[in-house]
PDB file of C-alpha atoms (C1' of nucleotides) in Angstrom:
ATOM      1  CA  UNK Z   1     -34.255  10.077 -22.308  1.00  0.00           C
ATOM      2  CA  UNK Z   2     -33.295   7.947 -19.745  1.00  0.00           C
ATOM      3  CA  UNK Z   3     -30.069   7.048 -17.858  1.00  0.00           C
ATOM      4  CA  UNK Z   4     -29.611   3.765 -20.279  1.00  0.00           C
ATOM      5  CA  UNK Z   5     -30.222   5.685 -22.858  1.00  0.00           C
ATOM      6  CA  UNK Z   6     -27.982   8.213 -21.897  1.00  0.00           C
ATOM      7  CA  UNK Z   7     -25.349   5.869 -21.514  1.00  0.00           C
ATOM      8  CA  UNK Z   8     -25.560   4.157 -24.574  1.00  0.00           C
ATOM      9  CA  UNK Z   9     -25.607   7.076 -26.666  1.00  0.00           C
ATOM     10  CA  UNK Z  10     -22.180   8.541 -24.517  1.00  0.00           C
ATOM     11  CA  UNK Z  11     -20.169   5.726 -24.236  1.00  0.00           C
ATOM     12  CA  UNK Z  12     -20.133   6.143 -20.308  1.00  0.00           C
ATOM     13  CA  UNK Z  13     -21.713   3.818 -18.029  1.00  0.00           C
ATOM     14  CA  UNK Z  14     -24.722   4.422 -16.167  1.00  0.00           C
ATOM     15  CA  UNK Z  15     -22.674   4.529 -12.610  1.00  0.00           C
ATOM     16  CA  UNK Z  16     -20.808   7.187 -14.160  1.00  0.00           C
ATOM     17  CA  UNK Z  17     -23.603   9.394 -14.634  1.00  0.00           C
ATOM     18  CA  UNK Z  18     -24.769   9.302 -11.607  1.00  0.00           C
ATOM     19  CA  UNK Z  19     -21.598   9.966  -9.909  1.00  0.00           C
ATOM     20  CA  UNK Z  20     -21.383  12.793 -12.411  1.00  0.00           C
ATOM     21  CA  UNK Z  21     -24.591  14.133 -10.868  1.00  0.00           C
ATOM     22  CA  UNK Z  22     -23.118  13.645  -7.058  1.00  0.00           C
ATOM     23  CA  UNK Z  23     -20.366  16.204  -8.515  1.00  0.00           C
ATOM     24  CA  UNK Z  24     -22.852  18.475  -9.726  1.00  0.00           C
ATOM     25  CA  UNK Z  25     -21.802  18.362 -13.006  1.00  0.00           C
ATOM     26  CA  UNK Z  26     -25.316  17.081 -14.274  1.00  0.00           C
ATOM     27  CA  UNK Z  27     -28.895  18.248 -13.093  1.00  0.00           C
ATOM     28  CA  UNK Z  28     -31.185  15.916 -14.958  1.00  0.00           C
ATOM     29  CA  UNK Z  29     -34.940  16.521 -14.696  1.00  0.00           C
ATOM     30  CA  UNK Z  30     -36.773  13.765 -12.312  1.00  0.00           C
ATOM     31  CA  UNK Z  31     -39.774  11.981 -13.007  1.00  0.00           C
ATOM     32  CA  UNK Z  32     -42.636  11.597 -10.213  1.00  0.00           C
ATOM     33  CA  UNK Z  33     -41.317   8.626  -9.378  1.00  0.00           C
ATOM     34  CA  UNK Z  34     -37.434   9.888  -8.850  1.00  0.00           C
ATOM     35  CA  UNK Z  35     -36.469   8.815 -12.467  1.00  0.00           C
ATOM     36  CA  UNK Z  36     -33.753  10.473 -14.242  1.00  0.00           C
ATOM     37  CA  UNK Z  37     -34.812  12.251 -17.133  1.00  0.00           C
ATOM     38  CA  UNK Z  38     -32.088  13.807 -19.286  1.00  0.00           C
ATOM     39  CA  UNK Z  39     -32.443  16.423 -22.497  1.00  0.00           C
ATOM     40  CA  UNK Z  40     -30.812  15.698 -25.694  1.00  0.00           C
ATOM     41  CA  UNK Z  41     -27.852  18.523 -24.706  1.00  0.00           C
ATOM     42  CA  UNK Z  42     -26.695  16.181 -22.103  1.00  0.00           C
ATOM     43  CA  UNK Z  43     -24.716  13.857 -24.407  1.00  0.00           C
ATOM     44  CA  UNK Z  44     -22.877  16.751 -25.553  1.00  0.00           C
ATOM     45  CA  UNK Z  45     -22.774  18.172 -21.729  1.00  0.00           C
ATOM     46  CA  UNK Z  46     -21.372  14.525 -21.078  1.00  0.00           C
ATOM     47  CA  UNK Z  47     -18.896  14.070 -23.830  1.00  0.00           C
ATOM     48  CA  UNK Z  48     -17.184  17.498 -23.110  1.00  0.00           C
ATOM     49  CA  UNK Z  49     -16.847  16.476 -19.092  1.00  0.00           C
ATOM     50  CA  UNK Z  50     -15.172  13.409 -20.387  1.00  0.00           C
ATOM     51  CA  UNK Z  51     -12.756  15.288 -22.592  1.00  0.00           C
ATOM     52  CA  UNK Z  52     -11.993  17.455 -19.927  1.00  0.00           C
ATOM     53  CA  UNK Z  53     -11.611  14.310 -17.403  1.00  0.00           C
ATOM     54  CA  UNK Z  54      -9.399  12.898 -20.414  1.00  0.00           C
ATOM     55  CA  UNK Z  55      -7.486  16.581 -19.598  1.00  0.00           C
ATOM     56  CA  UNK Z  56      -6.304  15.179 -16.297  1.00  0.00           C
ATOM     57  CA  UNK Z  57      -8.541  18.374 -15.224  1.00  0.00           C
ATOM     58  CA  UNK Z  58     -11.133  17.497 -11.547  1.00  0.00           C
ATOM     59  CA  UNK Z  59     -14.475  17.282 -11.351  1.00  0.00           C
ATOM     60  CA  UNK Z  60     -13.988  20.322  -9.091  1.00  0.00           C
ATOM     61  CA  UNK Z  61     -12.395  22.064 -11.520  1.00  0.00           C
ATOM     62  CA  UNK Z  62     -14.704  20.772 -14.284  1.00  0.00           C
ATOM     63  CA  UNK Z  63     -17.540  22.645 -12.094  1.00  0.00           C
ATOM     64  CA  UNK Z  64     -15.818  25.720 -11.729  1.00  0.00           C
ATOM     65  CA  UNK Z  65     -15.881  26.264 -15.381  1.00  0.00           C
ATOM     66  CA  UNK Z  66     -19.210  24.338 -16.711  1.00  0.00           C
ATOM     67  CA  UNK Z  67     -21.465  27.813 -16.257  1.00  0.00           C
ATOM     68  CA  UNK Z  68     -18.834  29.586 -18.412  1.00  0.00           C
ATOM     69  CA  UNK Z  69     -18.938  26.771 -20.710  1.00  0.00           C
ATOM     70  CA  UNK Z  70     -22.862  26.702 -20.877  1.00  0.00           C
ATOM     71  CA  UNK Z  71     -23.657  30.402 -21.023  1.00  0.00           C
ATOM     72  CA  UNK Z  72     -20.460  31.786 -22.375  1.00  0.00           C
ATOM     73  CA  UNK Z  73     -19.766  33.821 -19.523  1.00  0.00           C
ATOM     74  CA  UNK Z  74     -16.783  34.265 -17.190  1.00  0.00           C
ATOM     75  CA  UNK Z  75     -15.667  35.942 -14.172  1.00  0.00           C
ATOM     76  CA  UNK Z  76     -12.397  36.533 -13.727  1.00  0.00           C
ATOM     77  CA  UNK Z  77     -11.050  34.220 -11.239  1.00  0.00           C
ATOM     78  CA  UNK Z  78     -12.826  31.454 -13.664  1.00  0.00           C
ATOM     79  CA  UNK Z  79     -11.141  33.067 -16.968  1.00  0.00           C
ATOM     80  CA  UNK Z  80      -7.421  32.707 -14.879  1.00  0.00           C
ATOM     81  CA  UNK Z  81      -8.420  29.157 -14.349  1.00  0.00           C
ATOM     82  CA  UNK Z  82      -9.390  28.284 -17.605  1.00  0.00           C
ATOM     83  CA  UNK Z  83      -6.080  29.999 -18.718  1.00  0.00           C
ATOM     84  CA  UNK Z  84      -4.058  27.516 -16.366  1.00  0.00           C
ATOM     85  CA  UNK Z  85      -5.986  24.461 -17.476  1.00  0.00           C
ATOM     86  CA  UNK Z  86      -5.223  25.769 -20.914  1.00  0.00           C
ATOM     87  CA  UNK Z  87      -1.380  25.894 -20.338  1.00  0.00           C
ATOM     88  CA  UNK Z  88      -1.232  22.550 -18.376  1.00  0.00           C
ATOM     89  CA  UNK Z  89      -3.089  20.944 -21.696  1.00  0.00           C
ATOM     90  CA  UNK Z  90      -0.244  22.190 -23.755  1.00  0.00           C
ATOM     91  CA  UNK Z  91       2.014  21.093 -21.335  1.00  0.00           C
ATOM     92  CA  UNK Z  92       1.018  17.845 -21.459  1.00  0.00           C
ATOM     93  CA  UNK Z  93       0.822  17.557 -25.074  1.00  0.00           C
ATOM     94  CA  UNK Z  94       4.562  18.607 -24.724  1.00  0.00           C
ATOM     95  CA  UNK Z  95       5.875  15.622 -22.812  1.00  0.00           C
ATOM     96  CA  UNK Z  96       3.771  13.124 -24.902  1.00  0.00           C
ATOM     97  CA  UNK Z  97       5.180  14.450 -27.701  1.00  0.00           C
ATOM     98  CA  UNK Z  98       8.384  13.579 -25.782  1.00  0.00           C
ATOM     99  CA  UNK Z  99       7.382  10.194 -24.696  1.00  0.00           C
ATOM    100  CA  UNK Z 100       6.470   9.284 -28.307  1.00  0.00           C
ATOM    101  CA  UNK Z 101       9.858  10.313 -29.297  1.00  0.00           C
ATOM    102  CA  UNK Z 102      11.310   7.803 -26.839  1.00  0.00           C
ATOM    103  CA  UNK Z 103       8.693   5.328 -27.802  1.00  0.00           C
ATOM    104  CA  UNK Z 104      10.139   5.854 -31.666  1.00  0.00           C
ATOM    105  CA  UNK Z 105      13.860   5.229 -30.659  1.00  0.00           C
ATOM    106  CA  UNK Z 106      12.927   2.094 -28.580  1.00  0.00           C
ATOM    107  CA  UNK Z 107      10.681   0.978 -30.981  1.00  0.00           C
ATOM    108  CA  UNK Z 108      13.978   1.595 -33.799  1.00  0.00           C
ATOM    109  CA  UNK Z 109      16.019   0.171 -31.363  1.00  0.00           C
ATOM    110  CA  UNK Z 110      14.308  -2.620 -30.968  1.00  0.00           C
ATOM    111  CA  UNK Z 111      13.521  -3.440 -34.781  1.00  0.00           C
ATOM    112  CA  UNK Z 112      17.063  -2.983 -35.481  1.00  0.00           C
ATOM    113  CA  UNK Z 113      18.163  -5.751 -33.004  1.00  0.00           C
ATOM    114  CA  UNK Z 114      15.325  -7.988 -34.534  1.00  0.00           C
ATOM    115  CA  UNK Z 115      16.927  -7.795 -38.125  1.00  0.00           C
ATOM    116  CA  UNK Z 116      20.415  -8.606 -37.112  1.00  0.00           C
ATOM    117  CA  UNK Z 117      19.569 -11.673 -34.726  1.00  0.00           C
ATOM    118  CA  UNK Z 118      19.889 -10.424 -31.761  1.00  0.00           C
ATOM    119  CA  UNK Z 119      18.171 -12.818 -29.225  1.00  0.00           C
ATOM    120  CA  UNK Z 120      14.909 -11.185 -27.369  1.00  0.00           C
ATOM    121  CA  UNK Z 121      14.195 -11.025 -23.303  1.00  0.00           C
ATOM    122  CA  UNK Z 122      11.514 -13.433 -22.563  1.00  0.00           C
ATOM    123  CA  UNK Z 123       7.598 -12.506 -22.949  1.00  0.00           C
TER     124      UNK Z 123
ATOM    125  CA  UNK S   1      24.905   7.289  -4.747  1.00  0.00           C
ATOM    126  CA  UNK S   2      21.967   6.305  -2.210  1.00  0.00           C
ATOM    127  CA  UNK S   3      18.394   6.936  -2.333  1.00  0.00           C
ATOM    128  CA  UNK S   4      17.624  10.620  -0.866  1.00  0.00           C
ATOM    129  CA  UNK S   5      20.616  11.926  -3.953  1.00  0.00           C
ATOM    130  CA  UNK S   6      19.125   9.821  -6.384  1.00  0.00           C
ATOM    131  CA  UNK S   7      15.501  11.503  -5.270  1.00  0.00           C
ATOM    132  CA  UNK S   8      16.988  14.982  -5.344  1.00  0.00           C
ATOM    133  CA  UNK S   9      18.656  14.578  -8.887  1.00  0.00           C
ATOM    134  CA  UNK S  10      15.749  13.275 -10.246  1.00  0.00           C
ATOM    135  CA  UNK S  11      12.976  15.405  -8.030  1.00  0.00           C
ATOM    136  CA  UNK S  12      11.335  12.085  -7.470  1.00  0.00           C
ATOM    137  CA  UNK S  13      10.360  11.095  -4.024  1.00  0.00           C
ATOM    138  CA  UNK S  14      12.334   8.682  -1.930  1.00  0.00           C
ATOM    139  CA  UNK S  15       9.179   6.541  -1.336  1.00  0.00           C
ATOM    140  CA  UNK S  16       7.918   7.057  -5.169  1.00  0.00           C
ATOM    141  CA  UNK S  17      11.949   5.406  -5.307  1.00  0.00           C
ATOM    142  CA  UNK S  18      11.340   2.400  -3.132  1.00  0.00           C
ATOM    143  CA  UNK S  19       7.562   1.794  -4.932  1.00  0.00           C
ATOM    144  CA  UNK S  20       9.788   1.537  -8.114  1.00  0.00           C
ATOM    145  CA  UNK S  21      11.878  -0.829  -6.955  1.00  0.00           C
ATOM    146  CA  UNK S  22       8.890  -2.687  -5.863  1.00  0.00           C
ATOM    147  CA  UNK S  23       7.250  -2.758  -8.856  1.00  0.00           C
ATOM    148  CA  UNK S  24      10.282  -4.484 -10.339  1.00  0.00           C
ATOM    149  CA  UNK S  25      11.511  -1.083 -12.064  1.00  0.00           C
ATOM    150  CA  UNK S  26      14.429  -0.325 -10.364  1.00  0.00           C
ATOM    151  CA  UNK S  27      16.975  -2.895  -8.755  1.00  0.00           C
ATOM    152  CA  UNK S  28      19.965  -0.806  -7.351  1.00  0.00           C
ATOM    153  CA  UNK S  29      22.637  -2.838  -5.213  1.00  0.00           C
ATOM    154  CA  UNK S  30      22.491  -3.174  -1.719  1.00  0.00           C
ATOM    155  CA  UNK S  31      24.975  -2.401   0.478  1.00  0.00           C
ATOM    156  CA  UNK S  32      26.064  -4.857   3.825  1.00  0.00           C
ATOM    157  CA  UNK S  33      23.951  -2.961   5.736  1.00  0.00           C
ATOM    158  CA  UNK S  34      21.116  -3.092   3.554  1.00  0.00           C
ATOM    159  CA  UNK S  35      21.298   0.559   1.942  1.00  0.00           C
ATOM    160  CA  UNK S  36      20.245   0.953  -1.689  1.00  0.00           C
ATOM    161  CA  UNK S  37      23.413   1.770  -4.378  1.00  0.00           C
ATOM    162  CA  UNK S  38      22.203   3.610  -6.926  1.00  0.00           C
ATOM    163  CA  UNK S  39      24.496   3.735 -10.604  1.00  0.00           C
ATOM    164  CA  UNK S  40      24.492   7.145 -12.322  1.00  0.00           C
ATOM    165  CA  UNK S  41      22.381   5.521 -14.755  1.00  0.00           C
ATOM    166  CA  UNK S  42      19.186   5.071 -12.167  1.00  0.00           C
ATOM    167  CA  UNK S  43      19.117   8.984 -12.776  1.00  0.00           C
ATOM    168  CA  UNK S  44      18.291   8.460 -17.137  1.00  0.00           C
ATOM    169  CA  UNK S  45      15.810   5.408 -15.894  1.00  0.00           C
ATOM    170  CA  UNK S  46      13.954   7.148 -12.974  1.00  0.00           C
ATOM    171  CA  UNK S  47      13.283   9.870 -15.745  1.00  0.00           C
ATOM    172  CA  UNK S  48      12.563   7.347 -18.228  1.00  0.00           C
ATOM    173  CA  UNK S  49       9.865   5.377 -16.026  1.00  0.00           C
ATOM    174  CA  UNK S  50       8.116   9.285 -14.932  1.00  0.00           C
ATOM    175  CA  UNK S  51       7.625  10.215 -18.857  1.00  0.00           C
ATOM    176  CA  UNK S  52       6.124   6.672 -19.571  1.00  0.00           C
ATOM    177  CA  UNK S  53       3.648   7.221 -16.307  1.00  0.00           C
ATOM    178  CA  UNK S  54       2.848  10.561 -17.573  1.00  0.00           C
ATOM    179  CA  UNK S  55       1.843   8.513 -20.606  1.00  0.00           C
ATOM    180  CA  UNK S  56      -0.881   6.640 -18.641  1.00  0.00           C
ATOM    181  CA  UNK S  57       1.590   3.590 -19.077  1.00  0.00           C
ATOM    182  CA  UNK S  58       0.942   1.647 -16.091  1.00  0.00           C
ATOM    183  CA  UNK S  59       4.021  -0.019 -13.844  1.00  0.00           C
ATOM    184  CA  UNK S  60       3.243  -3.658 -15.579  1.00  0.00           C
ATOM    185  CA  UNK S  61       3.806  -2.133 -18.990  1.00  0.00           C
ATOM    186  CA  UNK S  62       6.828  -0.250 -18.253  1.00  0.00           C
ATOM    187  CA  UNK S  63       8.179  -3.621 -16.854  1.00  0.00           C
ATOM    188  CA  UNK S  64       7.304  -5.349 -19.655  1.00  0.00           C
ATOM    189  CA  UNK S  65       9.437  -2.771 -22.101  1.00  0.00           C
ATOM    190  CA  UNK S  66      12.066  -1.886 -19.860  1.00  0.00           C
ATOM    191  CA  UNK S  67      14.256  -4.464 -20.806  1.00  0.00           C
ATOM    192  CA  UNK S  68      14.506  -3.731 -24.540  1.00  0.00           C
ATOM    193  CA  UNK S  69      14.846   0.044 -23.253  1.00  0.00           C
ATOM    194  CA  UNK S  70      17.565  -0.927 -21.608  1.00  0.00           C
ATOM    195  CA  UNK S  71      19.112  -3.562 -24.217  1.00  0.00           C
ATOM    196  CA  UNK S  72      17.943  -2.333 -27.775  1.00  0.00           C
ATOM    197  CA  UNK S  73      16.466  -6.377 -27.944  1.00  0.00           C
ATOM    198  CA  UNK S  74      12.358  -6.618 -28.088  1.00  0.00           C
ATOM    199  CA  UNK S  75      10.529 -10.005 -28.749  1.00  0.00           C
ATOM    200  CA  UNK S  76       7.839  -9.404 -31.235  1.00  0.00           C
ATOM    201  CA  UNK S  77       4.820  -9.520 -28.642  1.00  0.00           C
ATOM    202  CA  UNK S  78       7.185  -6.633 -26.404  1.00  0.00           C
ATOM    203  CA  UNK S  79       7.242  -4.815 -29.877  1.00  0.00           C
ATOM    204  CA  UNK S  80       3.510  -5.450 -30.354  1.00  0.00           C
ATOM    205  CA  UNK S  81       2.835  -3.625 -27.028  1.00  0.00           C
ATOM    206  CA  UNK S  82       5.645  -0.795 -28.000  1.00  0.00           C
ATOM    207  CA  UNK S  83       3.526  -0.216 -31.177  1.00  0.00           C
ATOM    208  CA  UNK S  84      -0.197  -0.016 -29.208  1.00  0.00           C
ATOM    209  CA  UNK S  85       1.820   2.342 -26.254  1.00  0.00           C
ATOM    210  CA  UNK S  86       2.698   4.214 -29.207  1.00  0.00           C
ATOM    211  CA  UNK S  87      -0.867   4.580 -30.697  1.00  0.00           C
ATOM    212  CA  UNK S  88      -2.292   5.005 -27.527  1.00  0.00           C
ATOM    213  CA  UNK S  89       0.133   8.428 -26.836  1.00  0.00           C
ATOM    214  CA  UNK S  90      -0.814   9.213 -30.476  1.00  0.00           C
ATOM    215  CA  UNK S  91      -4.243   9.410 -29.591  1.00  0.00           C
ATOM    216  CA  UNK S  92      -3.845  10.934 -26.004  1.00  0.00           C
ATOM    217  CA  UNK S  93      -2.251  13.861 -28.116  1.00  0.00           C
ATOM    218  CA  UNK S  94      -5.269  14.300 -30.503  1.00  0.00           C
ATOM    219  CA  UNK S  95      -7.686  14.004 -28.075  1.00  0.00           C
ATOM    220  CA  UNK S  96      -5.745  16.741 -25.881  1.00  0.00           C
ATOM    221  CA  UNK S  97      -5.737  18.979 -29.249  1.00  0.00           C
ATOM    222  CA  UNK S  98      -9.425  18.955 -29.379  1.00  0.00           C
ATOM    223  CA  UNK S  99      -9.626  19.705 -25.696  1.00  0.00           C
ATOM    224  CA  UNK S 100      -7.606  23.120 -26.271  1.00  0.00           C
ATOM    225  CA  UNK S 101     -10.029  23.589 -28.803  1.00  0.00           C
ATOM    226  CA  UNK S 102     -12.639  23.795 -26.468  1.00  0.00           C
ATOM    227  CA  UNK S 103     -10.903  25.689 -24.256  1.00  0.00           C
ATOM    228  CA  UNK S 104      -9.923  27.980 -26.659  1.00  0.00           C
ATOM    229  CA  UNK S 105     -13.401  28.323 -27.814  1.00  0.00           C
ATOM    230  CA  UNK S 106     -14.698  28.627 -24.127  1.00  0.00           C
ATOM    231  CA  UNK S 107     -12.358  31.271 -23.064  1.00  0.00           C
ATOM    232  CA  UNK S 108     -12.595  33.748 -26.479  1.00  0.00           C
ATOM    233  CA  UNK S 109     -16.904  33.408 -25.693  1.00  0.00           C
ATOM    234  CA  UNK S 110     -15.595  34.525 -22.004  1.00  0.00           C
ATOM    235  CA  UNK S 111     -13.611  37.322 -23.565  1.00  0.00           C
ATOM    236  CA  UNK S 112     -16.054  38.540 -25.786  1.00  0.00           C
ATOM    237  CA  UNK S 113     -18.967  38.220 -22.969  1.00  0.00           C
ATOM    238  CA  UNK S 114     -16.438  39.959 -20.750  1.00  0.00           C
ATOM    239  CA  UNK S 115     -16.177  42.905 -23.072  1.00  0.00           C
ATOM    240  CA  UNK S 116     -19.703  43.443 -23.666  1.00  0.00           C
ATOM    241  CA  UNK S 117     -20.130  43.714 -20.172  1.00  0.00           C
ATOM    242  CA  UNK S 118     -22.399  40.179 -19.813  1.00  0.00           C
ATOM    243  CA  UNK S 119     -22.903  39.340 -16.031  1.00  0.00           C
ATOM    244  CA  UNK S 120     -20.671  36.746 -14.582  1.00  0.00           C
ATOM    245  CA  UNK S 121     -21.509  33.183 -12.485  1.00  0.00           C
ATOM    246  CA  UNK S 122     -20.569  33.494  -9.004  1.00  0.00           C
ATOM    247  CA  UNK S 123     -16.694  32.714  -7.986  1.00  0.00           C
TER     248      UNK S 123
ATOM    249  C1'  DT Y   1      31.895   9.828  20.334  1.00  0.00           C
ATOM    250  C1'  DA Y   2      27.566  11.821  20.662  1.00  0.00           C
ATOM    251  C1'  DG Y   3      23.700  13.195  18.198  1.00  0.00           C
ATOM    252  C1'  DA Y   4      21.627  14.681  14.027  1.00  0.00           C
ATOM    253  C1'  DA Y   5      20.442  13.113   9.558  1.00  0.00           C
ATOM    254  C1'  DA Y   6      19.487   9.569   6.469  1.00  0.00           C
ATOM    255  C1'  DG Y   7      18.008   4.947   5.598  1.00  0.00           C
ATOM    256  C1'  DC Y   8      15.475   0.556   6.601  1.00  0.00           C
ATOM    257  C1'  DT Y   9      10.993  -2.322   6.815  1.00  0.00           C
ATOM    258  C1'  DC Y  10       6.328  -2.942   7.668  1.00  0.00           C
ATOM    259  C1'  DA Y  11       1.833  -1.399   7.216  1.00  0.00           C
ATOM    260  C1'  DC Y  12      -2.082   1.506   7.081  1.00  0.00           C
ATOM    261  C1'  DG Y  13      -4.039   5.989   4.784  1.00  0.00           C
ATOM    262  C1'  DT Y  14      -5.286   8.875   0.633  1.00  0.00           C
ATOM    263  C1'  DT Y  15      -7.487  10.348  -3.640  1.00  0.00           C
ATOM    264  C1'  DG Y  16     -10.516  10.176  -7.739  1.00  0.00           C
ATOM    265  C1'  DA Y  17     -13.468   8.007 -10.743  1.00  0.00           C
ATOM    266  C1'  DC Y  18     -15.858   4.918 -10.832  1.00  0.00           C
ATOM    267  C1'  DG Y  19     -17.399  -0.878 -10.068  1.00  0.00           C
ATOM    268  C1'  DT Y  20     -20.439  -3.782  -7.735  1.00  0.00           C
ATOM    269  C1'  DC Y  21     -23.871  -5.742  -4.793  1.00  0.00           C
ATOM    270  C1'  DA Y  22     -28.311  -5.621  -2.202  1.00  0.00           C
ATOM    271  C1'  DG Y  23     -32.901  -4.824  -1.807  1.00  0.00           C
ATOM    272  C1'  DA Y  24     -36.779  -2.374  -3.425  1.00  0.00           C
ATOM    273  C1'  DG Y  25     -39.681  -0.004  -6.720  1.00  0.00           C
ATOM    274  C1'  DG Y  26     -40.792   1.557 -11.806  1.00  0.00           C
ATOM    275  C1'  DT Y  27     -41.876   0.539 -16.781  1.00  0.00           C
ATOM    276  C1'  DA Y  28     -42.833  -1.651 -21.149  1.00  0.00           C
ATOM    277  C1'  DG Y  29     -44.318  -5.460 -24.205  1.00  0.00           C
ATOM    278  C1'  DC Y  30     -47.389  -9.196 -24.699  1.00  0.00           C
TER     279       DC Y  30
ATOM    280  C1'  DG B   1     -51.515  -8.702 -15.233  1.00  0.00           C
ATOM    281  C1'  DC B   2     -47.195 -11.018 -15.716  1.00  0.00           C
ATOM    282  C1'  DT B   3     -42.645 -10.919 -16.646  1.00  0.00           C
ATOM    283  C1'  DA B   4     -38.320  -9.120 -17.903  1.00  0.00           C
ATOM    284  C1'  DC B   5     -35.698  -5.483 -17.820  1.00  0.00           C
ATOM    285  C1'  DC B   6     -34.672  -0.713 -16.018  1.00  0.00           C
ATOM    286  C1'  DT B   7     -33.945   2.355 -12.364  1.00  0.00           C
ATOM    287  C1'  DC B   8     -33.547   3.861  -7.564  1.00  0.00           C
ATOM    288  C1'  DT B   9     -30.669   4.661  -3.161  1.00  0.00           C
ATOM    289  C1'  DG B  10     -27.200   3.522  -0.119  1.00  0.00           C
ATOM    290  C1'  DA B  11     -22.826   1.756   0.877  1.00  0.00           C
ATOM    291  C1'  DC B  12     -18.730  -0.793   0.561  1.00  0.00           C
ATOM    292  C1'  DG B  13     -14.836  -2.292  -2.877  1.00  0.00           C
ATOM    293  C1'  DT B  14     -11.093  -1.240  -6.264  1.00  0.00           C
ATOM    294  C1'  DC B  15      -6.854   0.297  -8.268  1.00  0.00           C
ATOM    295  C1'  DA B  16      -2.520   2.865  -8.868  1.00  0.00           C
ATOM    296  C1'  DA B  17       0.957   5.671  -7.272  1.00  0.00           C
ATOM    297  C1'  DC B  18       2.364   7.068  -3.886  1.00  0.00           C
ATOM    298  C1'  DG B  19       2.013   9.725   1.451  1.00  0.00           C
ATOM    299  C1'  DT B  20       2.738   9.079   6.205  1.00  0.00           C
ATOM    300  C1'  DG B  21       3.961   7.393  10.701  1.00  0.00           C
ATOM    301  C1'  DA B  22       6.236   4.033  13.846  1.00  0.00           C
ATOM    302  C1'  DG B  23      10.146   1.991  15.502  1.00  0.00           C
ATOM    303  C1'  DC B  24      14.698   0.738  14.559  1.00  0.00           C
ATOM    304  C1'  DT B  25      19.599   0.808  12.359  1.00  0.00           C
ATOM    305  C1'  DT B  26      23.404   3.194   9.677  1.00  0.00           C
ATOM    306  C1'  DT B  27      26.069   6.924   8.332  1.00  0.00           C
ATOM    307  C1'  DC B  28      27.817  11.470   8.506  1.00  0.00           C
ATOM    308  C1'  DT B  29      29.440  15.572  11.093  1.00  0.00           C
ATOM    309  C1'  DA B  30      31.069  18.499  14.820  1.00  0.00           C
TER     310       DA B  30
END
DNA sequence: TAGAAAGCTCACGTTGACGTCAGAGGTAGC
DNA sequence: GCTACCTCTGACGTCAACGTGAGCTTTCTA
């Protein structure tokens, strides 16, 4: 398929994919005349970079691991990494968890004040 | 307390302070001279305002629900906005879950290749 | 009472993941 | 073969949350 294809199918927009390919994170096939020609594994190849993105985790770093990710293979310096990336995921599900709690007691808070009357801040 | 105390205590930056205060977030007193005053309560808010960022909540939003934060009060669109902040972490979360998933699926096919000897990608 | 340390206000720089525009060529339906 | 979209390559713009440096004033410490 091609890039507006692509995009459709993902979700991501067509400037994304290319800048996806600038970071190496895509090799699409070329036609003749310099098209980009992509297989159907691509919109899974493109959907897990944007889950990893979502991660808060680089293109850089998204790089470092794709091969592993493809073939199933690892060295270890790439292994370690993935390991880090792993523990900063759960860390970050950690504090969100936190944040939500907050968001709950504000949200209480603030639904509590509502049923007695209290008068709200402007917006 | 002034600004570089407030920045240790909190291990926020003195200029990530000042952008704060900027962004309407913060509003200590000012001294004759023109130094910032901090309350011991800039400490709970500075920590606030970080786990809200690490939410992807931008500076306008935070603005926007400080108030009720601060007073337990919330008009019904601020509590509209509480409730999508609050979906929106809810989501961040699941979406980080089936991240580890594929990290946890991409490192045990790294173990496993690792064991069995499989070649590994250059780094 | 000096001088180091901390604070002040501009104001420009940085980084990452794209958005957007220009100008030119490719492709598909009728 | 015409026309309407699609795609191409630069290359500059954007946005948020700060970093950084300059040049100056205030406060603390010996």
């Amino acid at each position: 398929m091609r890039i507006g294809e692509l995009a459709e199918r993902t979700g991501v927009s067509v400037r994304a994919l290319r800048y996806y390919e600038e970071q190496g994170l895509l090799t699409p096939e070329r036609s003749e005349s310099g098209q980009r020609h992509y297989s159907d594994k691509a919109v899974d190849r493109v959907r897990l970079i944007q889950h990893f993105y979502a991660a808060g985790i680089s293109s850089a770093a998204i790089l470092e691991m794709l091969p592993c990710v493809v073939t199933g293979e690892a060295s270890p310096h790439v292994l370690t990494k993935l390991h880090e990336h792993r523990s900063s995921v759960v860390r970050q599900i950690e504090d969100l968890r936190g944040t939500l709690q907050q968001l709950d007691a504000v949200i209480a808070g603030a639904v509590r004040a509502h049923e007695s009357g209290v008068p709200c801040p402007p917006g």
